[in-house]
Amino acid sequence: MSIGVLDEACPGGSGLRDKARRLIDPASALTLGLMLTLALVVLYGPSAWYVRTPVVMAALIGWLWPGALRSPLLWLMLTTILAAGVYVQRFTIDNHQYLMVYWCGAIALTIDGADPDALKRNARLLVGLAFAFAAAWKWLSPEFVRGDFLEYEMLCDPRFAGFTELMTGLSKHALEGNRIAMHGLKAVVATQTTATLATVPAVAVIADAMTWSTLLLESWIAVAFLLPRAGVLERYRDVPLLCFLLTTYAVATVPGFAYVLLVMGFVQCDRRRWWIPAGYLATVLIQQVFLLPLRHIAGAVFQ
Amino acid sequence: MQYSMACARWLAAPAVLIAIAIYQVYLVRTTNLTPWKGGGFGMFSTDENGPNRTVRIYLVKSDQGVLRQLPVAAPRELAALVTDLRQSPTTGAARTLARTLAVLPWREPADVDALAAGGPTAMVGQVMARRGGAASTEQLTKLMNSPRAWVGNLPSTARLDAGQPIAFDHVVVEVWYVRYDADGPTLRARRLLEAASESLPRLAGGGA
């Protein structure tokens, strides 16, 4: 299947069709990937002023200065700034900030075009390795494999509160009570050392299902991206990654991580199947929808 | 030469990722670094993360054979040190924080002893008198609006008055963690480590 499918799918809408073709065409995909990377580092890079200001300046140069987007010097500069920011906060900063540094470093080393596929290979390896380590940590963590960790997240993590309320029927007040109990144990002055949480049986069932789907999905992505001859797994490697991006980040919203995976996924993906790059680009937009206060909006609409 | 350069170009970034991730595993095993941090991609694999850890600080004084501990909060200026300790708690780092805190000029409200002399009953009495308009409330209001203890001469405490020095023998820093136990289900807080500054009577309390 090729991007020519779009011609068949949208015979009448030539304007829209041409625009979509241009977006996912291999010739423009790299430029689009680089522009998205600049957006990524500006929106979700380290927030410290000594990183943000030079990163925004570098990104503006990349966007506005003709030819700068493909200059190794620009990307080397960005890599250095981001790496310095990560180093200063190396034990507190999130893992996707490390991944941004590796990705910008890979661009700096390969953008001169000596090997046109080098950046794609880097993207594929970086995605595969990140998932391999993430999956390994989970497989080796007894509380994760038992389902206890996601049970805990559903009961105490405010990011999961809307999901837990919707899926299990556990009331907002019960979840709030769990979080208050948690805060009590972490207070500067200790008044107690144990606290019992409110739960319902559905929490454990859903946590188990999420545990195993996460383990399988992350392992599948790692294998599909790292093994060069994994047959159908390798050929359709983008499918589990897109599934991961559309399910995991709908619940645990970490947009920085989602975007760095999206950009690398988009750059390395197989363009013979038009729906794969199109899927990545659609997911770029969908990630922003996940950031909306959907629970509150729905509550206001259906009140 | 050209081949090795080409290999370096497409292997350098993944090689750095692998090296840092392996080093992070070593740090997790040796320094209590949370698997969530440090570039090893262990996030969302365990509840053993920084926000589930608490740093507790006590100013300790031996008073006629009784050990008195005053729980205090680290000043905002040391927030980064406290965060680092939560993410990667080691006895050495806890002791460093304890030593740093031990040489700071800790202060408390000047009237705290007089107000606390009668115990909670006296304080309630004062509040009641205030409501009835029968007593001056200045002293009590100041006490209610002040933290129990603070470090003097810092930008974050500039709004507070000079107070009175707190006398203490040494500072104890503890790191606690909260773990989830599916039986119950229950949350349990346990002490991960503890470190104390040496007794520095001449320095402790900033000349108290």
XYZ file of C-alpha atoms in Angstrom:
511
model
C 0.000 0.000 0.000
C 1.436 3.398 -0.853
C 0.574 7.005 -0.253
C -1.136 6.794 -3.617
C -3.982 5.244 -1.663
C -4.839 8.771 -0.635
C -5.535 9.589 -4.249
C -8.056 6.771 -4.366
C -9.468 7.533 -0.931
C -10.004 11.255 -1.588
C -10.653 11.560 -5.318
C -12.551 14.822 -5.013
C -10.751 16.724 -2.279
C -7.543 17.554 -4.089
C -6.580 20.414 -1.780
C -6.810 18.370 1.384
C -5.317 15.333 -0.323
C -2.298 17.254 -1.582
C -1.693 18.811 1.799
C -1.881 15.401 3.521
C 0.434 13.909 0.886
C 2.969 16.634 1.419
C 2.932 16.109 5.188
C 3.702 12.408 5.037
C 5.816 12.384 1.893
C 9.323 11.036 2.633
C 10.926 14.176 1.162
C 9.218 16.499 3.625
C 8.939 14.079 6.542
C 12.420 14.833 7.836
C 11.799 18.580 7.815
C 8.497 18.047 9.602
C 10.216 15.764 12.136
C 12.845 18.413 12.826
C 10.234 21.159 13.223
C 8.259 18.969 15.615
C 11.448 18.319 17.586
C 11.993 22.057 17.961
C 8.395 22.418 19.165
C 8.997 19.528 21.564
C 12.090 21.051 23.180
C 10.442 24.470 23.472
C 7.198 23.144 24.978
C 8.474 20.284 27.102
C 12.222 20.768 27.610
C 13.702 21.546 31.055
C 11.956 24.577 32.539
C 15.017 26.171 34.207
C 15.643 29.661 32.811
C 19.237 28.867 31.850
C 17.928 26.103 29.571
C 14.656 27.565 28.366
C 15.997 30.885 27.085
C 18.797 29.487 24.885
C 16.549 26.618 23.728
C 13.836 29.047 22.600
C 16.469 31.164 20.828
C 17.907 28.121 19.054
C 14.432 26.947 18.077
C 13.555 30.363 16.655
C 16.750 30.321 14.597
C 15.836 26.845 13.352
C 12.353 27.927 12.360
C 13.188 31.290 10.852
C 16.728 31.187 9.446
C 16.893 29.573 5.989
C 18.937 26.372 6.119
C 19.448 26.439 9.892
C 17.014 23.576 10.452
C 19.455 21.178 8.800
C 22.591 22.618 10.338
C 24.517 20.168 12.583
C 25.779 23.192 14.529
C 22.257 24.187 15.601
C 21.500 20.667 16.803
C 24.861 20.316 18.521
C 24.135 23.562 20.353
C 20.672 22.333 21.381
C 22.106 19.001 22.530
C 24.714 20.757 24.660
C 22.177 23.105 26.284
C 19.700 20.307 27.012
C 22.446 17.994 28.283
C 23.683 20.699 30.653
C 20.135 21.192 31.968
C 19.678 17.459 32.474
C 23.067 17.100 34.178
C 22.266 19.799 36.745
C 19.022 18.022 37.679
C 20.152 14.490 36.840
C 18.482 12.837 39.881
C 15.244 14.787 39.758
C 14.475 15.330 36.084
C 12.131 13.019 34.158
C 13.467 10.334 31.828
C 12.019 11.895 28.688
C 14.384 14.829 29.180
C 17.284 12.385 28.821
C 15.608 10.975 25.715
C 15.348 14.486 24.214
C 19.106 14.920 24.659
C 19.851 11.608 22.913
C 17.450 12.467 20.107
C 18.924 15.940 19.498
C 22.413 14.388 19.658
C 21.394 11.811 17.053
C 20.107 14.603 14.794
C 23.353 16.568 15.226
C 25.428 13.551 14.205
C 23.371 12.513 11.194
C 21.712 15.602 9.755
C 24.478 16.355 7.260
C 22.970 13.671 5.035
C 26.034 11.437 4.531
C 23.815 8.468 5.387
C 20.149 9.277 4.711
C 18.903 6.374 6.832
C 21.127 6.994 9.855
C 18.598 9.214 11.643
C 15.813 6.699 11.066
C 17.965 3.940 12.564
C 18.776 6.145 15.544
C 15.094 6.905 16.117
C 14.194 3.253 15.934
C 16.963 2.195 18.311
C 16.199 4.946 20.829
C 12.494 4.037 20.944
C 13.343 0.330 21.212
C 15.923 0.836 23.965
C 13.706 3.163 26.025
C 10.941 0.537 25.950
C 13.368 -2.323 26.592
C 14.600 -0.682 29.799
C 11.073 0.381 30.807
C 9.764 -3.158 30.282
C 12.746 -4.711 32.090
C 12.161 -2.518 35.162
C 8.525 -3.560 35.234
C 9.191 -7.284 34.757
C 11.783 -7.153 37.562
C 9.548 -5.220 39.957
C 7.533 -7.724 42.063
C 4.918 -5.139 43.069
C 4.344 -4.246 39.416
C 3.954 -7.861 38.253
C 1.569 -8.571 41.171
C -0.582 -5.636 40.043
C -0.059 -3.803 43.343
C 1.646 -0.786 41.804
C -1.148 0.130 39.412
C -3.677 -0.595 42.158
C -1.838 1.956 44.289
C -1.757 4.454 41.410
C -5.501 4.064 40.870
C -6.200 4.665 44.544
C -3.739 7.462 45.360
C -2.385 9.171 42.227
C -4.472 12.250 41.321
C -3.609 11.668 37.633
C -5.578 8.413 37.759
C -8.469 9.810 39.816
C -10.836 10.504 36.901
C -10.087 7.126 35.336
C -10.606 5.258 38.628
C -13.855 7.073 39.330
C -15.179 6.342 35.852
C -14.094 2.692 35.621
C -14.685 1.428 39.157
C -17.376 3.629 40.627
C -15.175 4.497 43.602
C -16.413 7.889 44.733
C -14.502 11.143 44.384
C -14.669 11.569 48.170
C -13.164 8.124 48.805
C -10.284 8.907 46.444
C -9.790 12.277 48.101
C -9.726 10.487 51.466
C -7.013 8.144 50.169
C -4.891 11.083 49.081
C -5.353 12.808 52.444
C -4.263 9.581 54.182
C -1.181 9.527 51.966
C -0.340 13.151 52.788
C -0.766 12.427 56.493
C 1.929 9.761 56.320
C 4.280 12.099 54.470
C 3.818 15.125 56.724
C 6.831 16.853 58.283
C 5.563 15.817 61.713
C 4.722 12.121 61.834
C 1.495 11.343 63.639
C 0.910 7.811 62.344
C 2.704 5.142 60.333
C -0.166 3.236 58.726
C -3.337 4.225 56.936
C -6.063 2.048 55.441
C -7.332 3.013 52.006
C -10.834 2.899 50.601
C -11.235 0.597 47.611
C -13.694 -1.578 45.692
C -13.057 -5.034 44.133
C -13.087 -3.617 40.590
C -9.863 -1.696 41.309
C -7.807 -4.889 41.666
C -9.385 -6.448 38.553
C -8.697 -3.384 36.384
C -5.201 -2.938 37.854
C -4.373 -6.550 36.926
C -5.646 -6.052 33.385
C -3.651 -2.833 33.020
C -0.543 -4.489 34.457
C -0.506 -7.304 31.958
C -1.471 -5.165 28.995
C 1.346 -2.730 29.874
C 3.901 -5.517 30.258
C 2.934 -7.106 26.965
C 2.626 -3.845 25.020
C 5.976 -2.426 26.203
C 7.772 -5.738 25.578
C 6.171 -5.973 22.128
C 7.368 -2.458 21.224
C 10.896 -3.198 22.473
C 11.169 -6.408 20.428
C 9.578 -4.924 17.307
C 11.848 -1.866 17.290
C 15.099 -3.589 18.266
C 15.061 -6.811 16.282
C 15.868 -6.076 12.635
C 14.272 -9.254 11.291
C 11.245 -9.732 13.513
C 8.964 -10.394 10.534
C 5.442 -9.139 10.976
C 6.317 -7.714 14.408
C 8.906 -5.473 12.796
C 6.782 -4.605 9.777
C 3.905 -3.391 11.925
C 6.061 -2.059 14.782
C 4.333 1.325 14.694
C 0.949 -0.166 15.574
C 1.784 -1.059 19.216
C 3.603 2.261 19.655
C 0.560 4.192 18.464
C -1.656 2.036 20.715
C 0.632 2.827 23.635
C 0.543 6.558 22.905
C -3.242 6.585 22.568
C -3.979 4.534 25.683
C -1.255 5.122 28.282
C -1.077 8.882 27.932
C -4.855 9.190 27.966
C -4.654 8.115 31.625
C -1.147 9.062 32.791
C -0.652 12.334 30.938
C 3.072 12.943 30.415
C 2.983 15.022 27.210
C 6.772 15.484 27.005
C 7.315 11.747 26.885
C 4.469 11.253 24.422
C 5.877 13.890 22.060
C 9.465 12.651 22.050
C 8.191 9.140 21.224
C 5.845 10.562 18.581
C 8.596 12.534 16.855
C 10.988 9.587 16.778
C 8.171 7.271 15.695
C 7.213 9.627 12.874
C 10.794 9.996 11.599
C 11.536 6.251 11.530
C 8.174 4.942 10.308
C 7.498 3.064 7.114
C 5.974 5.467 4.584
C 4.767 2.796 2.208
C 1.701 2.565 4.447
C 0.274 6.086 4.430
C -1.861 5.539 7.517
C 1.169 5.058 9.745
C 2.737 8.539 9.382
C -0.767 9.979 9.239
C -1.532 8.135 12.487
C 1.504 9.691 14.162
C 0.497 13.176 13.037
C -3.089 12.675 14.198
C -1.764 11.462 17.567
C 0.274 14.665 17.905
C -3.027 16.548 17.983
C -4.889 13.959 20.066
C -2.273 14.222 22.834
C -3.365 17.816 23.375
C -6.969 16.661 23.793
C -5.809 14.378 26.627
C -4.576 17.470 28.463
C -8.036 19.042 28.535
C -9.927 18.749 31.841
C -12.270 16.261 30.146
C -13.870 15.048 33.375
C -14.826 18.571 34.400
C -16.032 19.439 30.879
C -18.165 16.284 30.752
C -19.481 17.018 34.251
C -20.483 20.543 33.218
C -22.111 19.366 29.992
C -24.152 16.500 31.508
C -25.048 18.234 34.768
C 37.955 4.847 8.882
C 34.925 6.024 6.915
C 32.999 2.925 8.024
C 33.817 3.442 11.686
C 32.769 7.098 11.431
C 29.458 6.026 9.909
C 28.947 3.478 12.704
C 29.758 6.085 15.332
C 27.165 8.412 13.811
C 24.313 6.023 14.211
C 25.435 4.240 17.326
C 26.629 7.116 19.505
C 23.234 8.245 20.870
C 21.913 4.707 21.562
C 25.266 3.807 23.167
C 25.020 6.789 25.531
C 21.436 5.776 26.404
C 22.577 2.244 27.274
C 25.590 3.447 29.300
C 23.528 5.900 31.383
C 20.690 3.409 31.902
C 23.134 0.759 33.157
C 24.821 3.294 35.428
C 21.382 4.228 36.783
C 20.759 0.567 37.699
C 24.046 0.628 39.626
C 22.982 3.832 41.441
C 19.579 2.362 42.315
C 21.284 -0.662 43.827
C 23.951 1.290 45.725
C 22.522 4.715 46.639
C 18.757 4.230 47.061
C 18.191 6.305 43.907
C 14.554 5.891 42.925
C 14.137 3.765 39.769
C 11.926 6.576 38.428
C 14.859 8.944 37.983
C 18.384 9.016 36.603
C 17.768 8.077 32.955
C 17.053 4.362 33.439
C 13.390 4.455 32.353
C 12.117 2.781 35.531
C 9.167 5.173 35.885
C 5.770 3.689 36.704
C 7.365 0.387 37.765
C 7.314 0.834 41.539
C 5.874 3.057 44.261
C 9.434 3.606 45.477
C 9.645 7.140 44.092
C 10.688 10.542 45.385
C 7.230 11.946 46.182
C 6.598 8.909 48.425
C 9.651 9.772 50.496
C 9.711 12.384 53.229
C 12.663 14.146 54.820
C 12.046 14.838 58.511
C 14.307 17.178 60.442
C 14.581 17.532 64.213
C 16.523 19.929 66.416
C 17.540 17.713 69.329
C 18.385 18.851 72.857
C 19.149 16.820 75.911
C 17.231 18.346 78.812
C 17.976 16.805 82.224
C 18.301 13.346 80.774
C 15.249 13.741 78.516
C 15.870 13.979 74.781
C 13.647 16.676 73.281
C 13.084 16.786 69.531
C 11.658 19.829 67.801
C 10.423 18.969 64.272
C 11.327 21.724 61.801
C 11.118 22.315 58.052
C 14.215 23.042 55.987
C 14.349 26.616 54.679
C 13.327 27.170 51.061
C 16.941 27.973 50.166
C 17.833 24.325 50.822
C 14.896 22.870 48.872
C 17.138 21.459 46.123
C 19.273 19.650 48.696
C 16.161 18.162 50.306
C 14.759 17.080 46.924
C 18.050 15.411 45.989
C 18.037 13.605 49.328
C 14.517 12.323 48.689
C 15.387 11.046 45.216
C 18.706 9.496 46.192
C 18.889 9.144 49.970
C 22.237 8.137 51.401
C 23.480 8.407 54.963
C 26.285 10.660 53.748
C 23.897 13.090 52.052
C 21.597 13.094 55.096
C 24.559 13.843 57.370
C 25.677 16.675 55.090
C 22.188 18.194 55.295
C 22.161 17.734 59.095
C 25.542 19.475 59.411
C 24.398 22.331 57.185
C 21.243 22.798 59.241
C 23.170 22.551 62.533
C 25.194 25.686 61.843
C 22.228 27.820 60.824
C 20.745 30.360 63.242
C 17.418 28.701 64.127
C 14.844 31.026 65.679
C 11.463 30.670 67.347
C 8.812 33.218 68.368
C 10.126 35.317 71.248
C 7.052 34.734 73.413
C 6.712 31.030 72.783
C 7.876 30.026 76.281
C 5.641 32.503 78.071
C 2.632 31.560 75.978
C 3.266 27.858 76.181
C 3.986 27.951 79.938
C 0.386 27.345 80.866
C -0.027 24.663 78.235
C -2.902 24.375 75.762
C -5.457 25.319 78.438
C -3.841 28.702 78.946
C -3.708 29.308 75.224
C -7.400 28.458 74.817
C -8.088 30.837 77.704
C -6.270 33.582 75.865
C -8.235 32.943 72.682
C -11.486 33.119 74.650
C -10.357 36.352 76.306
C -9.541 37.737 72.890
C -13.013 36.938 71.647
C -14.473 38.721 74.644
C -12.219 41.690 74.014
C -10.776 41.301 77.497
C -7.156 40.686 76.572
C -4.457 42.045 74.327
C -4.184 39.764 71.354
C -0.986 41.108 69.811
C 1.264 38.506 71.392
C -1.020 35.625 70.517
C -1.670 36.803 66.958
C 2.047 37.103 66.311
C 2.582 33.594 67.628
C -0.261 32.167 65.551
C 1.123 33.787 62.379
C 4.697 32.625 62.886
C 6.104 29.211 62.075
C 7.188 27.154 65.074
C 10.819 27.564 64.033
C 12.726 29.238 61.220
C 16.219 30.133 60.126
C 17.111 33.778 60.542
C 18.867 36.020 58.006
C 17.531 34.280 54.912
C 15.546 35.880 52.072
C 12.708 33.396 52.631
C 12.371 34.387 56.304
C 12.988 38.121 55.951
C 9.306 38.869 56.741
C 9.648 37.251 60.161
C 11.025 39.131 63.150
C 14.278 38.293 64.921
C 12.598 35.897 67.357
C 14.757 34.177 69.911
C 17.515 31.645 69.289
C 16.732 27.980 69.738
C 19.264 26.065 71.787
C 19.889 22.547 70.579
C 22.684 19.999 70.668
C 22.469 18.522 67.215
C 20.254 18.040 64.174
C 18.758 14.716 63.139
C 17.684 14.114 59.539
C 15.488 11.137 58.744
C 14.257 9.862 55.396
C 10.947 7.993 55.501
C 9.151 6.192 52.715
C 5.561 5.144 52.215
C 4.841 1.805 50.566
C 1.580 0.326 49.399
C 0.476 -2.986 50.847
C -2.335 -4.604 48.850
C -3.561 -6.383 52.003
C -6.028 -4.016 53.499
C -5.151 -2.132 51.322
C -2.815 -0.170 53.543
C -0.120 2.450 53.269
C 2.823 1.979 55.617
C 5.463 4.562 56.464
C 8.891 3.272 57.397
C 12.176 4.955 58.173
C 14.722 4.392 55.422
C 17.703 6.032 57.108
C 18.744 8.496 59.756
C 21.800 10.702 60.236
C 22.791 13.225 62.863
C 25.158 16.157 62.885
C 27.862 15.931 65.501
C 27.156 17.831 68.703
C 28.393 21.333 68.037
C 27.274 23.243 71.126
C 29.147 26.391 70.265
C 27.742 26.544 66.761
C 24.366 24.972 67.230
C 21.576 27.480 67.391
C 23.759 30.204 65.939
C 25.414 31.218 69.190
C 22.678 30.204 71.559
